Short mmCIF file of C-alpha atoms and ligand atoms in Angstrom, two decimals:
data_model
loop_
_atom_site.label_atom_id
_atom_site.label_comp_id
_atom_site.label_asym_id
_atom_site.label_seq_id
_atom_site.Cartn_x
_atom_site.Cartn_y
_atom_site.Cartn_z
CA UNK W 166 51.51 10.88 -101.26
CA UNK W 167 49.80 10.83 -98.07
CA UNK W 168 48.93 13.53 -96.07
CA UNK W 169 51.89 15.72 -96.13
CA UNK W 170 53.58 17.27 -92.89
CA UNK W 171 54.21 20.59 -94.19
CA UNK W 172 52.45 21.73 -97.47
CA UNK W 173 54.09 25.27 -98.44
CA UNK W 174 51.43 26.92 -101.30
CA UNK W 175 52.09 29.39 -103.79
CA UNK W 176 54.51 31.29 -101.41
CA UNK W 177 55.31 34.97 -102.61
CA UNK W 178 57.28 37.30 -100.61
CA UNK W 179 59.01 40.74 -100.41
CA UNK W 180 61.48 42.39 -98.63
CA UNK W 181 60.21 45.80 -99.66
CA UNK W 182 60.45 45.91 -103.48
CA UNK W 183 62.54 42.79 -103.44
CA UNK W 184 60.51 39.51 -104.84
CA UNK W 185 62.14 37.40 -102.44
CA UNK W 186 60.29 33.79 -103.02
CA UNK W 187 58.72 33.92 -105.77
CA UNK W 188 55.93 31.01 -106.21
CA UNK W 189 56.95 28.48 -104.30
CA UNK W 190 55.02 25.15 -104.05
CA UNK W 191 56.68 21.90 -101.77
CA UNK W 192 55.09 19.23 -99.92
CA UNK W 193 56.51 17.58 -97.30
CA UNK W 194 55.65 13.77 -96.89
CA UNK W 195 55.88 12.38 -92.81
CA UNK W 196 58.97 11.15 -91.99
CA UNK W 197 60.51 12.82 -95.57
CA UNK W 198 64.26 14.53 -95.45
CA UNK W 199 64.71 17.39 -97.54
CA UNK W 200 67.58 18.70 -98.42
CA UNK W 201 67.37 22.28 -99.98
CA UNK W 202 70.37 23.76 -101.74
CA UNK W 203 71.25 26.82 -104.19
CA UNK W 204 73.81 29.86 -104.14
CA UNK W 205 74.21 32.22 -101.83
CA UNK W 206 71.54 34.49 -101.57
CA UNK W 207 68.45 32.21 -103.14
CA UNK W 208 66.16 32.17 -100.51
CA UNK W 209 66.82 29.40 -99.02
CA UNK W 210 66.85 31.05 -95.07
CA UNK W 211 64.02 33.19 -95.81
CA UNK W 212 61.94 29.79 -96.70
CA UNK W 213 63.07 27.63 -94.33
CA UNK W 214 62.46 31.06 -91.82
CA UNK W 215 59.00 31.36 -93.04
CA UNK W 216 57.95 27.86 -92.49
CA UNK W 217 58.77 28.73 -88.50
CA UNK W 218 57.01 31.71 -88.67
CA UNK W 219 60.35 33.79 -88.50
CA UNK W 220 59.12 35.64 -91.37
CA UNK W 221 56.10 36.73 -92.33
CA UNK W 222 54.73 36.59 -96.60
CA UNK W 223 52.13 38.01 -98.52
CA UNK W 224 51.07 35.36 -100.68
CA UNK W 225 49.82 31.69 -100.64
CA UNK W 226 49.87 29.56 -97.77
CA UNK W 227 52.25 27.22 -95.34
CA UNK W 228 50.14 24.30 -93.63
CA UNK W 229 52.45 22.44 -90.56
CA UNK W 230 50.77 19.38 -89.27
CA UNK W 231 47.08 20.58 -90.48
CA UNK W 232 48.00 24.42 -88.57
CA UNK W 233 47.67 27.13 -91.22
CA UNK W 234 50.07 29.44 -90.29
CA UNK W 235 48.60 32.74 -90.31
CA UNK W 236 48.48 36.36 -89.23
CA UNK W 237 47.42 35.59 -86.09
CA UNK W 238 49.87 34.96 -83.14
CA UNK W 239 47.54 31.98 -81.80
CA UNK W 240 49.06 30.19 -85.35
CA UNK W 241 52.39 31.32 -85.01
CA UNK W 242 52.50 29.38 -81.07
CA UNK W 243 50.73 26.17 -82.19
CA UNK W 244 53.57 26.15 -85.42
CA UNK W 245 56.33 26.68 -83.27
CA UNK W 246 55.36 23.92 -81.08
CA UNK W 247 55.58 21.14 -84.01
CA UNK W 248 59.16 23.02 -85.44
CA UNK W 249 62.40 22.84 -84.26
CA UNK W 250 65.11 24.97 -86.01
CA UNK W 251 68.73 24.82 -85.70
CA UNK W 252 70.72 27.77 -87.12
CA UNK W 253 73.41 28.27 -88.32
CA UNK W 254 75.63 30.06 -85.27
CA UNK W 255 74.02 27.69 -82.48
CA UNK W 256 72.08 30.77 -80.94
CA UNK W 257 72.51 29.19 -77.28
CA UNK W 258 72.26 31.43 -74.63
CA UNK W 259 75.70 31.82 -73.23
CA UNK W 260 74.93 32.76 -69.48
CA UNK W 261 72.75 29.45 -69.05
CA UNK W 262 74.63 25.49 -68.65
CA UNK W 263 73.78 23.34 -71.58
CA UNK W 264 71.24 21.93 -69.60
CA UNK W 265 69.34 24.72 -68.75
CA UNK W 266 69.78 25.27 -72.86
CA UNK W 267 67.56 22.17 -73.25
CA UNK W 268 65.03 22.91 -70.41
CA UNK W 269 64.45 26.61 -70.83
CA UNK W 270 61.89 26.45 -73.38
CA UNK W 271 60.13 23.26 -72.03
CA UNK W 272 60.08 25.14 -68.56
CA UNK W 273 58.69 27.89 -69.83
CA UNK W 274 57.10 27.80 -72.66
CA UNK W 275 55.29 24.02 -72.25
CA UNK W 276 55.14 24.41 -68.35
CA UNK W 277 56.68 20.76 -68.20
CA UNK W 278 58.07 20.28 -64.73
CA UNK W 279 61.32 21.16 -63.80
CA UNK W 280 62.49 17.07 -63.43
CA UNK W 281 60.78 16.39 -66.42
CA UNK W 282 62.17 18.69 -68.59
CA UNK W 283 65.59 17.91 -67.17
CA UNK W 284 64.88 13.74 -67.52
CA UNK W 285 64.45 14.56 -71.34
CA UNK W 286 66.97 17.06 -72.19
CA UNK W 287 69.54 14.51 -70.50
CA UNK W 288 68.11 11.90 -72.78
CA UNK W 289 68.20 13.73 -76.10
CA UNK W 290 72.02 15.21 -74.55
CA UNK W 291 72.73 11.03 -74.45
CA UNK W 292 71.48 11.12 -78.18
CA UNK W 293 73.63 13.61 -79.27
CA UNK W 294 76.37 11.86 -76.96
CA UNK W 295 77.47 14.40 -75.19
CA UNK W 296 75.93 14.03 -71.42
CA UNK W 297 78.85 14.88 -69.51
CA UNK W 298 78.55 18.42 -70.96
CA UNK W 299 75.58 19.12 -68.94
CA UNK W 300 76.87 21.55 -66.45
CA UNK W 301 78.80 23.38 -68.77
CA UNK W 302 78.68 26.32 -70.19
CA UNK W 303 78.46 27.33 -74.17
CA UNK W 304 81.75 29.05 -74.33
CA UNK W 305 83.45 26.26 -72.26
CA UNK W 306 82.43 23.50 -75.31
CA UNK W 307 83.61 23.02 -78.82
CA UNK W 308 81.86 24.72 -82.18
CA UNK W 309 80.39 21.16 -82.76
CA UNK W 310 79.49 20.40 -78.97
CA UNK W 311 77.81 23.08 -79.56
CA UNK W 312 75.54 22.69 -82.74
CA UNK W 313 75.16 19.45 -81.18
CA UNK W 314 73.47 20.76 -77.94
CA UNK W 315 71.33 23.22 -80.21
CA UNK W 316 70.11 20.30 -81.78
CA UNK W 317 69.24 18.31 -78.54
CA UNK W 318 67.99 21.87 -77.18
CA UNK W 319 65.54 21.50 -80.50
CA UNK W 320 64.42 18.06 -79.98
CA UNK W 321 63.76 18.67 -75.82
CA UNK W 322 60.37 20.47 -77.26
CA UNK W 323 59.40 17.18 -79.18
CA UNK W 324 59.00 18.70 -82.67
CA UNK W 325 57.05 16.86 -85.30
CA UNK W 326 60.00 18.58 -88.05
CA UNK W 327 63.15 19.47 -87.50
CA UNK W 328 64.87 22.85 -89.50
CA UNK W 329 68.03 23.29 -90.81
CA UNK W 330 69.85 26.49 -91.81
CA UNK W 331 73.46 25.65 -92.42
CA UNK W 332 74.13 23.82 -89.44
CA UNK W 333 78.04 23.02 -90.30
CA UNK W 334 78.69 26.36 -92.14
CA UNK W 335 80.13 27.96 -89.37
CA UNK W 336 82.16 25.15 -87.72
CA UNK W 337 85.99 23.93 -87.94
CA UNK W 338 86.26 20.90 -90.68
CA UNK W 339 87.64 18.93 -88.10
CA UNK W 340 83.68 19.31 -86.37
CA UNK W 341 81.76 18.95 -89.04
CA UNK W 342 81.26 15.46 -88.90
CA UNK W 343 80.22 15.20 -85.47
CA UNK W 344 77.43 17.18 -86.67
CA UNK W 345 76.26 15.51 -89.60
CA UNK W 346 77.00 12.10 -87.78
CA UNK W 347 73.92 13.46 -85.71
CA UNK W 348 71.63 14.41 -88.25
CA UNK W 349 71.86 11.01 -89.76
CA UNK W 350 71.25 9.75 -86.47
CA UNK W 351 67.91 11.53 -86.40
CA UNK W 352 67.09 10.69 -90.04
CA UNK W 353 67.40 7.01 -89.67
CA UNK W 354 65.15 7.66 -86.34
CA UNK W 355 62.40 8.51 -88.54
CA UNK W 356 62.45 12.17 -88.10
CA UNK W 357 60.81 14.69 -90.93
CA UNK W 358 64.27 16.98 -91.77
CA UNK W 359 64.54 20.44 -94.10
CA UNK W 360 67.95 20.93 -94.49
CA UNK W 361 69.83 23.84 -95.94
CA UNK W 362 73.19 22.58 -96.60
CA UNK W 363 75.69 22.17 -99.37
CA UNK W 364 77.09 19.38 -97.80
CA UNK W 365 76.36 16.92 -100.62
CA UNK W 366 77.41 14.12 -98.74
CA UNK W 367 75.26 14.25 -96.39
CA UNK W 368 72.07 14.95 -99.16
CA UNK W 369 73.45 11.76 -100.81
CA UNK W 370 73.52 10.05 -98.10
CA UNK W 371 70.21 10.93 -96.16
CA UNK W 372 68.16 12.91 -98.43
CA UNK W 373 64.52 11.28 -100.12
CA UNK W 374 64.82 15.07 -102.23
CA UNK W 375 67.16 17.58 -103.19
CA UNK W 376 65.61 21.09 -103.83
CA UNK W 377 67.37 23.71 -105.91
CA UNK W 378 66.48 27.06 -105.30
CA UNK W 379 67.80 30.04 -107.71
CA UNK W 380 66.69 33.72 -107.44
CA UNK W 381 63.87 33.00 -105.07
CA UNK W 382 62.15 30.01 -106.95
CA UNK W 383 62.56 26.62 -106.64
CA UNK W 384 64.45 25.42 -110.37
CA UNK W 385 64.29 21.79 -109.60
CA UNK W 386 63.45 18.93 -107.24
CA UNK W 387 64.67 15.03 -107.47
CA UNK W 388 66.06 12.27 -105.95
CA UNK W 389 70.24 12.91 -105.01
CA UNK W 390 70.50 9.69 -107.79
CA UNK W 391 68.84 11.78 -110.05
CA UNK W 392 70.13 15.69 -108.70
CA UNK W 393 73.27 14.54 -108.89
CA UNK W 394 73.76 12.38 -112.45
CA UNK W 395 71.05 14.46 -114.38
CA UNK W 396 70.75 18.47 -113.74
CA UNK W 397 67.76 19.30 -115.32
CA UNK W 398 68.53 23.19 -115.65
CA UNK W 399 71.79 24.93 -116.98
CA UNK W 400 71.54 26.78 -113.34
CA UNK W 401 71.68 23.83 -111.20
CA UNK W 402 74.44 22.24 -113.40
CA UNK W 403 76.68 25.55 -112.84
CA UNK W 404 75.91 25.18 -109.10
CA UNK W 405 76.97 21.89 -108.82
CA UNK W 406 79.87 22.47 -110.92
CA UNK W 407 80.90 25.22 -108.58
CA UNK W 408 80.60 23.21 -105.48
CA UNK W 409 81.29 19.22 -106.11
P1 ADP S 585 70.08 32.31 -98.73
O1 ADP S 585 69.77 31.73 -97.39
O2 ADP S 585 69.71 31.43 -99.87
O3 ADP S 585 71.52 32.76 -98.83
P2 ADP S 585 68.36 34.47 -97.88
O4 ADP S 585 67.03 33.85 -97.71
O5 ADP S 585 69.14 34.73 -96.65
O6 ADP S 585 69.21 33.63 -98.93
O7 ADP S 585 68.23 35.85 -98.62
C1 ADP S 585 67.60 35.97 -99.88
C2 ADP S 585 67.69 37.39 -100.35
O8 ADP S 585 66.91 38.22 -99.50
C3 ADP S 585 69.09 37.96 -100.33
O9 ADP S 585 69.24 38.76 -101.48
C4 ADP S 585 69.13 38.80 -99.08
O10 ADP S 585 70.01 39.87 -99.24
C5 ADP S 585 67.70 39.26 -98.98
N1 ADP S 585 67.30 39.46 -97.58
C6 ADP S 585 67.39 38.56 -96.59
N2 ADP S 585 66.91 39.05 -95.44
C7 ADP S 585 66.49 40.31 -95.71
C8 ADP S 585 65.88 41.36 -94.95
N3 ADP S 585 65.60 41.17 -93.65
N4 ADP S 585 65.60 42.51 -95.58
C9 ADP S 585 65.86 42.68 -96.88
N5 ADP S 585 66.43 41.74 -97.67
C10 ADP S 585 66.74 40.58 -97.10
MG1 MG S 586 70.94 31.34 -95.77
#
């Protein structure tokens, strides 16, 4: 493989007592879409949370674009720059228009001009098709206008990956597709994409792997071909029974 993206090293962590993610190795290729899957209550957040430096571990090591992410907050910065994350519940700020969504960060953070920042958000708010939202405000668009902003919000600070967690969990069937629609979008654009989901659709559809997480480790990694005709483990051919 060449030089992987994000390279995540014997990763250990606790909550406390609790043995959260226990040993996990993954390498990210450039340009690679991941999607990571498991039940409730795996790890899958916590992972995808440490690789932004939303969490913090105790063992091993998480490399993003040749940055070690370490202890020290100069790490944490330079990571955030090259990661954009879309949650689950949209996390937009509801007092600010959807376009100050997309510029706050760029603004503030990167120092990017005012016009600048607005010239891009209103380009990546074109890619996510929904430009004449602009001037409104969260609460005044739909649950998938919504994700759909958070994930033009994301891409406004030019991230080298783009993070996942859930991103259609929380909306109306009826919006769900919009979403995904989008994220395939950005796939066939070339992007590098970890994606919690259990929308096996989409990981059919878009994914290079499927991960299976269980209990804090990862149980198995493949192709969707592969995940999805030939479970190697009894655990990730009860999951998939449970959800296909
Ligand atoms: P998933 O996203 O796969 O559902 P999470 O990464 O959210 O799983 O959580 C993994 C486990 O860690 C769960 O048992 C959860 O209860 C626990 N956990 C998550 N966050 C915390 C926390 N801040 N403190 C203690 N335990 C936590
Ligand atoms: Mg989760």
């Amino acid at each position: 493989m060449a030089e992987p993206i994000v390279t995540v090293a014997a990763l250990n962590k606790w909550y406390g007592d609790f043995h959260v993610l226990r040993d996990i190795s993954l390498d990210v290729a450039r340009g690679e879409r991941i999607v990571i899957c498991g039940p409730s209550g795996s790890g899958k957040s916590t992972l995808i949370r440490c690789i932004n430096a939303l969490e913090e571990f105790q063992e091993g090591s998480i490399i993003v674009d040749g940055i070690e992410l370490g202890p020290s907050l100069r790490t944490v910065d330079e990571v955030r720059r090259e990661v954009g994350m879309v949650f689950q519940s949209f996390n937009l700020f509801p007092h600010l228009t959807v376009l100050e969504n997309c510029t706050l960060a760029p603004i503030w953070v990167r120092n990017i001009p005012k016009k600048d920042a607005e010239a891009t958000a209103m380009k990546y708010l074109e890619r996510v098709r929904i430009p004449d939202k602009a001037h409104k405000f969260p609460g005044q668009i739909s649950g998938g206008q919504q994700q759909r902003v958070a994930i033009a919000r994301a891409l406004s600070m030019n991230p080298k990956v783009m993070l996942f967690d859930e991103p259609t969990s929380a909306l109306d069937p009826e919006m769900v597709k919009e979403v995904l629609d989008t994220m395939v979008d950005l796939a066939e654009e070339g992007m590098t994409m970890m994606v919690v989901t259990h929308e096996m659709g989409f990981a059919k559809q878009v994914a290079d792997r499927v991960v299976f997480m269980d209990a804090g480790q990862i149980i198995e990694a493949n192709t969707p071909a592969e995940f999805f005709a030939n479970p190697q483990h009894a655990r990730t051919k009860l999951f998939l029974g449970q959800i296909l």
